[in-house]
mmCIF file of C-alpha atoms in Angstrom:
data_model
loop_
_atom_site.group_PDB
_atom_site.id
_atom_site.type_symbol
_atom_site.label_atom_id
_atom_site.label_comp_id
_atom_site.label_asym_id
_atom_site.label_seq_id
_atom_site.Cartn_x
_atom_site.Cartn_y
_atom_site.Cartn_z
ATOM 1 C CA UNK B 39 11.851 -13.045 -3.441
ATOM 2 C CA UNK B 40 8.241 -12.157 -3.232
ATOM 3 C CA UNK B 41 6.901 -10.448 -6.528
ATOM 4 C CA UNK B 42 3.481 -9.063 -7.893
ATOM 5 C CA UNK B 43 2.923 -8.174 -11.366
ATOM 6 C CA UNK B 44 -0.498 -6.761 -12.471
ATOM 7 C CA UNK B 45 -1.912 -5.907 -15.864
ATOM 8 C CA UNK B 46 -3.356 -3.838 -17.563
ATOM 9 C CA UNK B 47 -0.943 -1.016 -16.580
ATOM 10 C CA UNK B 48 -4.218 1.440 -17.703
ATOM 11 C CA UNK B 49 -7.499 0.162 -18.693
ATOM 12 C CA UNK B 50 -10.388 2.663 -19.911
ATOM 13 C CA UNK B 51 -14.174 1.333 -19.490
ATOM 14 C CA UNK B 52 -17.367 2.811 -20.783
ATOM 15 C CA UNK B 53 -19.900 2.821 -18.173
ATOM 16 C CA UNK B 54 -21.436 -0.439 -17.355
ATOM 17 C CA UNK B 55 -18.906 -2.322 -19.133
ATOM 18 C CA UNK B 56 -17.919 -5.413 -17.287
ATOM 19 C CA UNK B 57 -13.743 -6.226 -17.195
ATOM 20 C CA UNK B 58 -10.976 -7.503 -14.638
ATOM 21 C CA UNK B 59 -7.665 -6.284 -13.245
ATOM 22 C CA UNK B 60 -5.151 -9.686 -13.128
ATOM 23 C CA UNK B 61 -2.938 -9.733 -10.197
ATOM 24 C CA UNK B 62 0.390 -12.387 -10.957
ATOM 25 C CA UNK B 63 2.641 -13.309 -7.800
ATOM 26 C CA UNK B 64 5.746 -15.438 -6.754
ATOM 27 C CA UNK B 65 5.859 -15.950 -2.760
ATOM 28 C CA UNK B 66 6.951 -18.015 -0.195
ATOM 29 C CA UNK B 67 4.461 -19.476 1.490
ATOM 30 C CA UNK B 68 0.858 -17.160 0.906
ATOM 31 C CA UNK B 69 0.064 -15.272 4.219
ATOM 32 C CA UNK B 70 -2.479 -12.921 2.555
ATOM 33 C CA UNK B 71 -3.517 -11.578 -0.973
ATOM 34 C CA UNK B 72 -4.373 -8.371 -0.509
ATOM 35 C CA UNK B 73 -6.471 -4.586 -2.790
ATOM 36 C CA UNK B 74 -6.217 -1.731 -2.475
ATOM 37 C CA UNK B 75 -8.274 1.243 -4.327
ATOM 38 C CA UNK B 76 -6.136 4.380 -4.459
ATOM 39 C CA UNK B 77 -7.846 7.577 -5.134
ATOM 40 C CA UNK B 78 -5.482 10.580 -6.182
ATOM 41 C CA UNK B 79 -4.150 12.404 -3.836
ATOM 42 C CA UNK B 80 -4.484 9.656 -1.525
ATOM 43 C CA UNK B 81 -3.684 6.824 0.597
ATOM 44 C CA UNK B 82 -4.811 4.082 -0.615
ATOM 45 C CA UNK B 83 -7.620 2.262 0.911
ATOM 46 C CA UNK B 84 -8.067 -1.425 1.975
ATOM 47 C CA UNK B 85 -10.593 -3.208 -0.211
ATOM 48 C CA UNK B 86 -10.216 -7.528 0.455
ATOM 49 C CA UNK B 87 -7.995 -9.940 1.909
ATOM 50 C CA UNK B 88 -7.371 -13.364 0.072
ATOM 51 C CA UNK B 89 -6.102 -16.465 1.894
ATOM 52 C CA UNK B 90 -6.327 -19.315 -0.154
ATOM 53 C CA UNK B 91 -7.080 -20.772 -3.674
ATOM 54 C CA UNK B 92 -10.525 -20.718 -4.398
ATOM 55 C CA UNK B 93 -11.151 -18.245 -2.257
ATOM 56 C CA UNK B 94 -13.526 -15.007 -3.718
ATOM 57 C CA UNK B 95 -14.964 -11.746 -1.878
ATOM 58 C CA UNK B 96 -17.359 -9.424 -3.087
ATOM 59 C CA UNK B 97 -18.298 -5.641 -2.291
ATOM 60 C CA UNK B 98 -20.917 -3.932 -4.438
ATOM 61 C CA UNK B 99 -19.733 -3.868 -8.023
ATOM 62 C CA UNK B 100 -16.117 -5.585 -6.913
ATOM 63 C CA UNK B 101 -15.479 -9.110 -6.990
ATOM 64 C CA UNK B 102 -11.815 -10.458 -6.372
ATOM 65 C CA UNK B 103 -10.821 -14.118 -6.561
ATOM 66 C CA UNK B 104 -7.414 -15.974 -6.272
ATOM 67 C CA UNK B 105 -5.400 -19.345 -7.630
ATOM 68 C CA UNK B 106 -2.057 -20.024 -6.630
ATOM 69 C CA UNK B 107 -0.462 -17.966 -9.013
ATOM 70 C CA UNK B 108 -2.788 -15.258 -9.258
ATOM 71 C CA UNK B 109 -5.673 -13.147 -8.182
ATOM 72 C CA UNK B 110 -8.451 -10.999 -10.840
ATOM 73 C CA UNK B 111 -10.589 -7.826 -9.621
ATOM 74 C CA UNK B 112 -13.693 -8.392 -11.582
ATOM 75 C CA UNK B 113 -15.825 -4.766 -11.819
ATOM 76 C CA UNK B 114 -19.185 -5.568 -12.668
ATOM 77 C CA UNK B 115 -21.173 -2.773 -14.930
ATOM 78 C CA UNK B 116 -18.533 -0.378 -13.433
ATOM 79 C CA UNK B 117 -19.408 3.418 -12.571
ATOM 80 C CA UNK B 118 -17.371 6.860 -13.414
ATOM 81 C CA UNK B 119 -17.050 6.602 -9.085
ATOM 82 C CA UNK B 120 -15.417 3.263 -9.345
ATOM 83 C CA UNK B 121 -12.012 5.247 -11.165
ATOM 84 C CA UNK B 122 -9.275 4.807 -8.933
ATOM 85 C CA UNK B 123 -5.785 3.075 -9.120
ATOM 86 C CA UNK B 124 -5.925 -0.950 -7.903
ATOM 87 C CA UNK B 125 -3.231 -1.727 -6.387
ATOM 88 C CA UNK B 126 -2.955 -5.854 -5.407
ATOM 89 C CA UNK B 127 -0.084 -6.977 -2.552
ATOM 90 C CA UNK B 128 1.070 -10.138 -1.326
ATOM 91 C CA UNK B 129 2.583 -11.072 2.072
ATOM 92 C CA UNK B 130 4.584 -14.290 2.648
ATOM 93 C CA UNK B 131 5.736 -16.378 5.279
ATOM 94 C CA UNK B 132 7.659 -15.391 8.218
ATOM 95 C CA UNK B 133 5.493 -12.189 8.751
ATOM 96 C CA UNK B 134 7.068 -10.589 6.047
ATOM 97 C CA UNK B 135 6.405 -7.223 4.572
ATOM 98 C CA UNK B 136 3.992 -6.781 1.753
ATOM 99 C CA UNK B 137 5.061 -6.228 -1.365
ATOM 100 C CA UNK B 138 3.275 -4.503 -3.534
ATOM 101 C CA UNK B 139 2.595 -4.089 -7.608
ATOM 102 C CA UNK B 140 2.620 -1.380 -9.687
ATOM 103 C CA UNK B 141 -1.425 -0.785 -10.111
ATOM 104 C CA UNK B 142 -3.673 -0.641 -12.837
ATOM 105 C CA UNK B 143 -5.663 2.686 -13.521
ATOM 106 C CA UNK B 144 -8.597 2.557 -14.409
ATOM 107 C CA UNK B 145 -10.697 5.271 -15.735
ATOM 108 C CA UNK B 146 -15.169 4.447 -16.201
ATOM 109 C CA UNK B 147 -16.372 7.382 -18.749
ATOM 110 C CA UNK B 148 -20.168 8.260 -18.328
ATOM 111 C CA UNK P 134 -10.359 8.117 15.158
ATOM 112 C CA UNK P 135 -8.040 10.044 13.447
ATOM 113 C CA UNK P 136 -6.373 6.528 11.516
ATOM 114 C CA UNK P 137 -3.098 7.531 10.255
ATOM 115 C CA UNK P 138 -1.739 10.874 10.660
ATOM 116 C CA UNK P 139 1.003 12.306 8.510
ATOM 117 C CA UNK P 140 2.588 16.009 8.312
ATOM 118 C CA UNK P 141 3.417 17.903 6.727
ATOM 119 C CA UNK P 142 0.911 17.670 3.810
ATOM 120 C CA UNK P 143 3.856 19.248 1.439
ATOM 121 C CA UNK P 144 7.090 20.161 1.661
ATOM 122 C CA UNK P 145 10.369 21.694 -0.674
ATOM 123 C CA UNK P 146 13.419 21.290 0.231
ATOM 124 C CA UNK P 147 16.794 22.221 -0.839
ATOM 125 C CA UNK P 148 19.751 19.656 -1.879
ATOM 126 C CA UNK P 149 21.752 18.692 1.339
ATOM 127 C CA UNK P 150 19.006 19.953 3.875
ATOM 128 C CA UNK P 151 17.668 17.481 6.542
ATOM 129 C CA UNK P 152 13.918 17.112 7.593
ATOM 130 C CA UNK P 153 11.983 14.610 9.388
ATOM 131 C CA UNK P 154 8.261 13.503 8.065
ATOM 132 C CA UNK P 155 5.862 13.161 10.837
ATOM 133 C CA UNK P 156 3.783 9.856 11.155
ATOM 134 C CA UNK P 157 0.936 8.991 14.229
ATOM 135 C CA UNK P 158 -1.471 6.429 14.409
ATOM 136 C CA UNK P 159 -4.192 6.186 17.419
ATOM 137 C CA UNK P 160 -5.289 2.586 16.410
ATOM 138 C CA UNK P 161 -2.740 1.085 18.299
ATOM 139 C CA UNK P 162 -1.147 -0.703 16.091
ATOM 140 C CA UNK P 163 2.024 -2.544 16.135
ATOM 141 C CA UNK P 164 3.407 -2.355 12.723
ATOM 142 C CA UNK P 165 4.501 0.741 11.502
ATOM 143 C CA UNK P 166 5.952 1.576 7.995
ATOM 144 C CA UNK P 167 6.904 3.836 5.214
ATOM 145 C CA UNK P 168 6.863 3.668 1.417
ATOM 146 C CA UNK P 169 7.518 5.849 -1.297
ATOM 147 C CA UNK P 170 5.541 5.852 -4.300
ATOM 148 C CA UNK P 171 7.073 7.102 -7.831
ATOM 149 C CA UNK P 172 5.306 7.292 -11.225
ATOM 150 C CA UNK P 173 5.781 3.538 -12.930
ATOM 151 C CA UNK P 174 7.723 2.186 -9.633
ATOM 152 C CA UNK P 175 4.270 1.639 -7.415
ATOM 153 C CA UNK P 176 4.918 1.208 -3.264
ATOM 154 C CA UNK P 177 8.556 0.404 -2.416
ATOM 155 C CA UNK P 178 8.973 -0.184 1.423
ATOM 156 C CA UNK P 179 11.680 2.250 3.113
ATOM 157 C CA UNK P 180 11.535 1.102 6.483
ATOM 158 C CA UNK P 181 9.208 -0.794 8.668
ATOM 159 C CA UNK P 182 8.276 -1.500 12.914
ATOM 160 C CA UNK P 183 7.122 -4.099 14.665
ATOM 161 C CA UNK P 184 7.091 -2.835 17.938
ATOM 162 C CA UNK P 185 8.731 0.438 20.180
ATOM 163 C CA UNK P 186 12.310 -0.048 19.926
ATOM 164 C CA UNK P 187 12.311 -1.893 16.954
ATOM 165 C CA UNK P 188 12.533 -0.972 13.258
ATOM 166 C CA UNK P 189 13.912 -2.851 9.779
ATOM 167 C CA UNK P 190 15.286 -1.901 6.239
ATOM 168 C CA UNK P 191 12.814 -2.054 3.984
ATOM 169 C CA UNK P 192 13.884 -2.400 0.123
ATOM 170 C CA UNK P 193 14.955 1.458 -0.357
ATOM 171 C CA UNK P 194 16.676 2.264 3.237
ATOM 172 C CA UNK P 195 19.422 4.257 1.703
ATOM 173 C CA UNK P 196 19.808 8.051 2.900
ATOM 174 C CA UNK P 197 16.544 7.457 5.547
ATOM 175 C CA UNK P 198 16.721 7.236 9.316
ATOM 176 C CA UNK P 199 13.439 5.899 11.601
ATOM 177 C CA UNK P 200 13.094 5.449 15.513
ATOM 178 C CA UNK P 201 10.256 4.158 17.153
ATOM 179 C CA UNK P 202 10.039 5.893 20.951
ATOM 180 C CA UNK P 203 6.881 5.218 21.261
ATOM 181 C CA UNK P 204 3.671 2.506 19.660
ATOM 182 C CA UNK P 205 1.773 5.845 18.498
ATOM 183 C CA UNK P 206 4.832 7.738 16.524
ATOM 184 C CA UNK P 207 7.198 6.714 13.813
ATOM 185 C CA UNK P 208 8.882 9.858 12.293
ATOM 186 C CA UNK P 209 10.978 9.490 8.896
ATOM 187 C CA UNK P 210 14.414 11.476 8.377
ATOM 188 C CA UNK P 211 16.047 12.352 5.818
ATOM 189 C CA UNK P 212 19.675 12.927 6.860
ATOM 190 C CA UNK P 213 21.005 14.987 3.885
ATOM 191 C CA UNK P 214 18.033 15.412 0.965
ATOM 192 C CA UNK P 215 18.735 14.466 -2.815
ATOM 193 C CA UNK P 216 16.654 14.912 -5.898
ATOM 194 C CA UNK P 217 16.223 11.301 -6.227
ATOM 195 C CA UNK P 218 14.109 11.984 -2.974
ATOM 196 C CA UNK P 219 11.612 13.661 -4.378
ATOM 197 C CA UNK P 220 8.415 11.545 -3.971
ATOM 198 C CA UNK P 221 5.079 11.084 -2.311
ATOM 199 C CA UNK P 222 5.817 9.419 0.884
ATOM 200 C CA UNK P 223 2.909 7.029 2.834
ATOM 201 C CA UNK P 224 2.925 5.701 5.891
ATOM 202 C CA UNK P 225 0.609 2.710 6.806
ATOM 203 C CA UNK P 226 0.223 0.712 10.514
ATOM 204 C CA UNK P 227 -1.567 -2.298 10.432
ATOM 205 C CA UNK P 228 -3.094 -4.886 13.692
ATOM 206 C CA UNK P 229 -3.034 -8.760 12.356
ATOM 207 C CA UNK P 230 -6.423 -10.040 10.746
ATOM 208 C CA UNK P 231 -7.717 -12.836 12.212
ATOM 209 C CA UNK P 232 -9.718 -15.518 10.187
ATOM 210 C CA UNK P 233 -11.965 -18.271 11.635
ATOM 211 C CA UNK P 234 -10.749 -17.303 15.173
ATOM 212 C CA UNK P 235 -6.804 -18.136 14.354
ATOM 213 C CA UNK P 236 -4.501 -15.355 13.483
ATOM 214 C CA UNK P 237 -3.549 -15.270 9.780
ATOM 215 C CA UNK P 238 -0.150 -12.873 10.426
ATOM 216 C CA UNK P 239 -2.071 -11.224 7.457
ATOM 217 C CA UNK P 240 -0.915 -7.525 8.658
ATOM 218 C CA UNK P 241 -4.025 -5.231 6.824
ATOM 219 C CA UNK P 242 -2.361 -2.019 6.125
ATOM 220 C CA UNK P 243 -3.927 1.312 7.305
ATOM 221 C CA UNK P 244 -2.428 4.468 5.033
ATOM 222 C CA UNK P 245 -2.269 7.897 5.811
ATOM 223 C CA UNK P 246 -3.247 10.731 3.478
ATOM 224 C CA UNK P 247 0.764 11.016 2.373
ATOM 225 C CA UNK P 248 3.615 13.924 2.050
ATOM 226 C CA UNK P 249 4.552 15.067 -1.315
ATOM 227 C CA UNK P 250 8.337 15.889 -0.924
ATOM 228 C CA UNK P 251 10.095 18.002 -3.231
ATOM 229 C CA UNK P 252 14.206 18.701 -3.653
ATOM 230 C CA UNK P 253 15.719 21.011 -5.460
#
């Protein structure tokens, strides 16, 4: 059975101070490694994709990588804007569903 | 484009009444699915679509119905409405990512805006 586990639960940042979100998973064969940024109130919203191991992507102050057991958000001198919820999913083989974790909220203070 | 359309926006209901959540997409797309998401329990997948005609139980199925008619529409109902059904309910459709020129099956999830459900 496919399962993500990410950490912190809650992490609180002063403005410009660097940190990462970890991302843990258990699957069956890796189809894609996948964050989200969930605003509240909303749907959450498709950040990167993650195939393999070794593989990073970056967007402004976001920087996700990935092993083969699990995948970090880094936030780079991070922004009040850049509180949100992460949210980090996995899909396995066989075109399975994604399964998601739980998120990590993050809150920047000015 | 209008994404991922969902209605209503809110809704309260009483114990025992039925309702149906509304859910269109104009990307297309051939996976269609629902989730509920509860303080502490994150996403859990209801049910999911992979094409008109065909739907799945996702890992909460109990006490929700789905059809898909149609590629654009994939309404939600709930047959007789408990407590434990309160929730904020997403729906997401995704098309497959392709990487390199070779489809990953990687399905890229496209949410709508959600339904906050309450029963009394």
């Amino acid at each position: 059975e496919d399962q993500v586990t990410q950490s912190p639960e809650a992490l609180r940042l002063q403005e410009g101070e660097s940190s990462s979100l970890n991302c843990s998973y258990t699957v069956s064969g890796l189809r894609g490694l996948f964050w989200y940024r969930q605003d509240p109130g909303k749907g959450p919203e498709f950040l990167f994709t993650l195939y393999s191991a070794g593989e990073e992507k970056e967007k402004e102050r976001l920087k996700a990588t990935l092993t083969k057991k699990e995948s970090f958000l880094h936030i780079t001198a991070p922004k009040p804007e850049d509180s949100a919820t992460y949210l980090c999913a996995v899909q396995g083989s066989g075109n399975t569903p994604l399964v998601f974790g739980k998120g990590t909220r993050l809150s920047v203070i000015a | 484009n209008a994404g991922v359309t969902q209605t209503p926006k809110f809704q309260v209901l009483k114990t025992g009444q039925s309702m149906t959540l509304q859910c269109a997409q104009d990307m297309n797309h051939e996976y269609m699915s629902w989730y509920r998401q509860d303080p502490g329990m994150g996403l859990r997948l209801i049910h999911y679509s992979v094409g008109a005609g065909i739907t799945d139980q996702g890992e909460v199925p109990n006490g929700y119905n789905v059809s898909r008619s149609t590629t654009e529409d994939f309404p939600l109902r709930l047959l007789s409405a408990a407590p434990s059904q309160t929730s904020v309910y997403f729906c997401a459709s995704s098309y497959r990512l392709t990487r390199a020129g070779i489809s990953s099956g990687a399905n890229v999830l496209t949410f709508g805006a959600g339904s906050r459900l309450t029963v009394l």
